[in-house]
Coordinates of C-alpha atoms in Angstrom, one line a residue:
Chain Z
N13 CA 0.0 0.0 0.0
A14 CA 1.6 3.2 -1.2
G15 CA -1.0 5.6 0.3
V16 CA 0.2 9.2 -0.3
T17 CA 3.5 9.6 -2.0
Q18 CA 5.4 12.9 -2.3
T19 CA 8.2 13.7 -4.7
P20 CA 10.9 14.8 -4.1
K21 CA 11.7 14.2 -0.5
F22 CA 14.4 16.9 -0.3
R23 CA 15.2 19.9 -2.5
V24 CA 17.4 23.0 -2.4
L25 CA 16.4 25.9 -4.6
K26 CA 18.0 29.2 -5.3
T27 CA 15.9 32.3 -4.8
G28 CA 13.9 33.0 -8.0
Q29 CA 13.9 29.4 -9.2
S30 CA 10.8 27.5 -9.9
M31 CA 9.8 24.0 -9.0
T32 CA 6.8 21.6 -8.8
L33 CA 6.1 19.3 -5.9
L34 CA 4.1 16.2 -6.8
C35 CA 1.6 14.4 -4.6
A36 CA 0.2 11.1 -5.7
Q37 CA -2.4 9.0 -3.9
D38 CA -3.7 5.5 -4.8
M39 CA -6.8 5.4 -2.5
N40 CA -9.2 7.0 -5.0
H41 CA -9.7 9.9 -2.7
E42 CA -11.7 13.0 -3.8
Y43 CA -10.1 15.5 -1.5
M44 CA -6.4 16.5 -1.6
Y45 CA -4.5 19.1 0.4
W46 CA -1.1 20.9 0.5
Y47 CA 0.2 22.1 3.9
R48 CA 3.4 23.7 4.9
Q49 CA 5.1 23.4 8.3
D50 CA 7.7 25.8 9.6
P51 CA 10.1 24.8 12.4
G52 CA 8.2 24.4 15.7
M53 CA 4.9 25.3 14.2
G54 CA 1.7 23.5 13.3
L55 CA 0.6 22.8 9.7
R56 CA -0.9 25.6 7.7
L57 CA -3.2 24.8 4.7
I58 CA -1.9 26.3 1.4
H59 CA -4.4 25.0 -1.2
Y60 CA -6.8 22.2 -1.4
S61 CA -8.9 20.3 -4.0
V62 CA -12.3 18.7 -3.6
G63 CA -12.2 16.9 -6.9
E64 CA -10.5 16.5 -10.3
G65 CA -10.2 19.8 -12.0
T66 CA -11.0 21.9 -8.9
T67 CA -8.8 23.8 -6.5
A68 CA -9.3 26.4 -3.8
K69 CA -7.2 28.6 -1.6
G70 CA -6.4 27.7 2.0
E71 CA -4.9 29.8 4.8
V72 CA -1.6 30.8 3.2
P73 CA -1.9 30.5 -0.7
D74 CA 0.3 33.4 -1.7
G75 CA 3.3 32.5 -3.8
Y76 CA 2.0 29.0 -4.7
N77 CA -0.2 27.6 -7.5
V78 CA -1.8 24.1 -7.7
S79 CA -3.3 21.9 -10.3
R80 CA -5.4 18.7 -10.1
L81 CA -5.6 17.5 -13.7
K82 CA -5.9 13.8 -12.6
K83 CA -7.8 12.6 -9.5
Q84 CA -4.8 10.8 -8.1
N85 CA -2.3 13.7 -8.5
F86 CA -2.1 17.1 -6.9
L87 CA 0.7 19.4 -7.9
L88 CA 2.1 22.3 -5.9
G89 CA 4.1 24.9 -7.9
L90 CA 6.5 27.6 -6.8
E91 CA 7.0 30.1 -9.7
S92 CA 9.7 32.2 -8.1
A93 CA 11.0 30.7 -4.8
A94 CA 11.8 32.9 -1.9
P95 CA 13.7 32.1 1.3
S96 CA 10.4 32.6 3.2
Q97 CA 9.1 29.4 1.5
T98 CA 11.8 27.3 3.2
S99 CA 9.6 24.8 5.0
V100 CA 8.5 21.2 5.1
Y101 CA 5.6 20.5 2.7
F102 CA 3.0 17.9 3.4
C103 CA 0.4 16.5 1.1
A104 CA -2.8 14.8 2.3
S105 CA -5.8 13.1 0.9
S106 CA -9.2 12.1 2.2
Y107 CA -12.6 10.9 0.9
P108 CA -16.0 12.5 1.4
G109 CA -18.2 11.2 4.1
T110 CA -20.5 12.0 7.1
G111 CA -20.5 10.9 10.6
G112 CA -17.3 12.8 11.4
L113 CA -15.3 11.3 8.6
P114 CA -13.2 11.6 6.6
E115 CA -9.9 10.6 8.1
A116 CA -7.0 12.3 6.2
F117 CA -3.9 10.4 5.2
F118 CA -0.6 12.3 5.0
G119 CA 2.6 11.9 3.0
Q120 CA 6.0 11.8 4.5
G121 CA 6.8 15.4 3.5
T122 CA 9.1 17.3 1.2
R123 CA 11.9 19.4 2.9
L124 CA 12.5 22.5 0.8
T125 CA 15.3 24.9 1.4
V126 CA 15.5 28.2 -0.6
V127 CA 18.8 29.9 -0.4
Chain E
D15 CA -13.5 27.6 12.3
A16 CA -13.6 26.9 16.0
K17 CA -10.5 28.0 18.0
T18 CA -8.6 25.5 20.2
T19 CA -6.4 25.9 23.2
Q20 CA -3.9 23.1 24.1
P21 CA -0.9 23.1 26.5
N22 CA 2.3 23.6 24.6
S23 CA 3.9 20.6 26.2
M24 CA 3.3 17.7 28.6
E25 CA 5.4 15.0 30.1
S26 CA 4.6 11.5 31.1
N27 CA 6.3 8.4 32.3
E28 CA 6.3 5.3 30.2
E29 CA 3.5 2.9 30.8
E30 CA 1.5 5.5 32.7
P31 CA -1.8 7.0 31.5
V32 CA -1.7 10.4 29.8
H33 CA -4.6 12.9 29.6
L34 CA -4.2 15.5 26.9
P35 CA -6.7 18.4 27.2
C36 CA -8.2 20.6 24.6
N37 CA -10.4 23.6 25.0
H38 CA -12.7 24.4 22.1
S39 CA -15.3 26.7 23.7
T40 CA -16.4 28.2 20.3
I41 CA -17.3 24.8 18.8
S42 CA -20.5 24.6 16.8
G43 CA -23.1 21.9 17.2
T44 CA -22.1 20.2 13.9
D45 CA -18.3 20.1 14.6
Y46 CA -16.7 16.8 15.2
I47 CA -13.6 16.7 17.4
H48 CA -10.7 15.1 15.6
W49 CA -7.3 14.3 17.1
Y50 CA -4.2 13.8 15.0
R51 CA -0.6 13.2 16.1
Q52 CA 2.7 13.9 14.4
L53 CA 5.6 11.7 15.2
P54 CA 9.1 13.2 14.7
S55 CA 10.0 13.7 11.1
Q56 CA 6.7 12.2 9.9
G57 CA 3.4 13.5 8.5
P58 CA 0.4 13.6 10.9
E59 CA -1.7 10.6 11.5
Y60 CA -5.3 10.2 12.5
V61 CA -5.9 9.1 16.1
I62 CA -9.6 9.4 16.9
H63 CA -12.7 11.5 16.5
G64 CA -16.1 12.0 18.2
L65 CA -19.1 14.2 18.4
T66 CA -20.8 14.0 21.8
S67 CA -20.1 10.5 23.3
N68 CA -16.9 9.2 24.6
V69 CA -15.1 7.1 22.0
N70 CA -12.5 4.3 22.2
N71 CA -10.3 2.7 19.6
R72 CA -7.1 0.7 19.6
M73 CA -4.9 3.8 19.9
A74 CA -6.7 6.0 22.5
S75 CA -9.9 7.1 24.1
L76 CA -11.6 10.4 23.6
A77 CA -13.6 12.0 26.5
I78 CA -15.9 14.9 25.5
A79 CA -17.3 17.2 28.0
E80 CA -21.1 17.3 28.3
D81 CA -21.2 21.0 27.0
R82 CA -18.7 20.0 24.3
K83 CA -16.5 23.0 25.1
S84 CA -13.5 20.7 25.9
S85 CA -12.3 17.3 25.3
T86 CA -9.5 15.0 26.6
L87 CA -7.4 12.5 24.6
I88 CA -6.5 9.6 26.8
L89 CA -3.5 7.3 26.1
H90 CA -4.0 4.4 28.6
R91 CA -0.4 3.3 28.8
A92 CA 2.1 5.7 27.2
T93 CA 5.0 4.2 25.3
L94 CA 8.1 5.8 24.0
R95 CA 6.6 5.6 20.5
D96 CA 3.7 7.9 21.7
A97 CA 6.1 10.8 22.0
A98 CA 4.7 13.2 19.4
V99 CA 2.8 16.5 18.9
Y100 CA -1.0 16.0 19.4
Y101 CA -3.4 18.2 17.6
C102 CA -7.0 18.7 18.5
I103 CA -9.1 19.8 15.5
P104 CA -12.8 20.7 15.5
R105 CA -14.2 19.8 12.1
M106 CA -17.6 20.4 10.6
D107 CA -19.3 17.2 9.5
S108 CA -18.5 16.5 5.9
S109 CA -16.1 19.4 5.8
Y110 CA -13.1 19.2 3.5
K111 CA -11.1 21.5 5.7
L112 CA -8.7 20.3 8.3
I113 CA -7.1 23.2 10.1
F114 CA -4.3 22.5 12.5
G115 CA -3.4 24.6 15.6
S116 CA -0.1 24.5 17.4
G117 CA -0.8 21.2 19.3
T118 CA 0.7 19.7 22.5
R119 CA 4.2 18.2 22.4
L120 CA 4.1 15.0 24.5
L121 CA 7.4 13.8 26.0
V122 CA 7.5 10.3 27.4
R123 CA 10.2 9.4 30.0
P124 CA 11.5 5.9 30.1

C-alpha cells in the first residue's frame, strides 16, 4: 500500500527558481491538500482540492499555485521561490463522508530549502 | 472555524496513562472533534474523533465534556513511541477543511 507519496523528499532551490512538488495517492480519494510546516509550528493549509479539475485557496496561498488534472495527483508549484518558502511541505488526501469522517492520510513530507 | 487551546507541552512516564486536554469553547453543534498526532519527522496521522459521546479505539480514548467545550485524549499506557505532537481539531461534519493549531508536544520518559 503506497498511500500518499510525495516527490521529491528533499530539494534545495536558489531564490527565484521555480519547481513543482508532486503528490500522488492511490486510494481514489476525492479531497487532496497541501500544507506547509515551519520549524516548531503547526501545519498551515496552502491550497486544497475537492475533486479533479477543482482547486481552492487555504490559509496561506500566496506564492503558490496548484493543479489537479488527474484525480490521483495534486501538484504544488512555486513560480519564483523565496527564502520565506523554506519549509516542510505535506500533502494529504481524504474521501467525502459524514459521521465525522473523513480521516485524512498524509505523505512523509518534502523538505524544501530556498537559499 | 472553532479555535482551540492546548498546552504547549506535557510529560509522562512510560506505561502510565496520559490525559491531553483541549479547550474548544467556540465549537459549533455540527463540529466533530478530531485528534491527530505527528511523530518526529513524519506526517500527521489520525488518532480518533467524536461528536458527543466518549469514543474508544485501539490507539486511544476520547472523552468529550457534556457541554462540548472541551475534550481530553487519553492514552491508557504511554510508550516511547507515543512521543509526538498531538493536535485537537474541530471539524464540521462532511467538511473538507482540516485546520491545525499548534498542538501539544508530549514527552515520554523511560
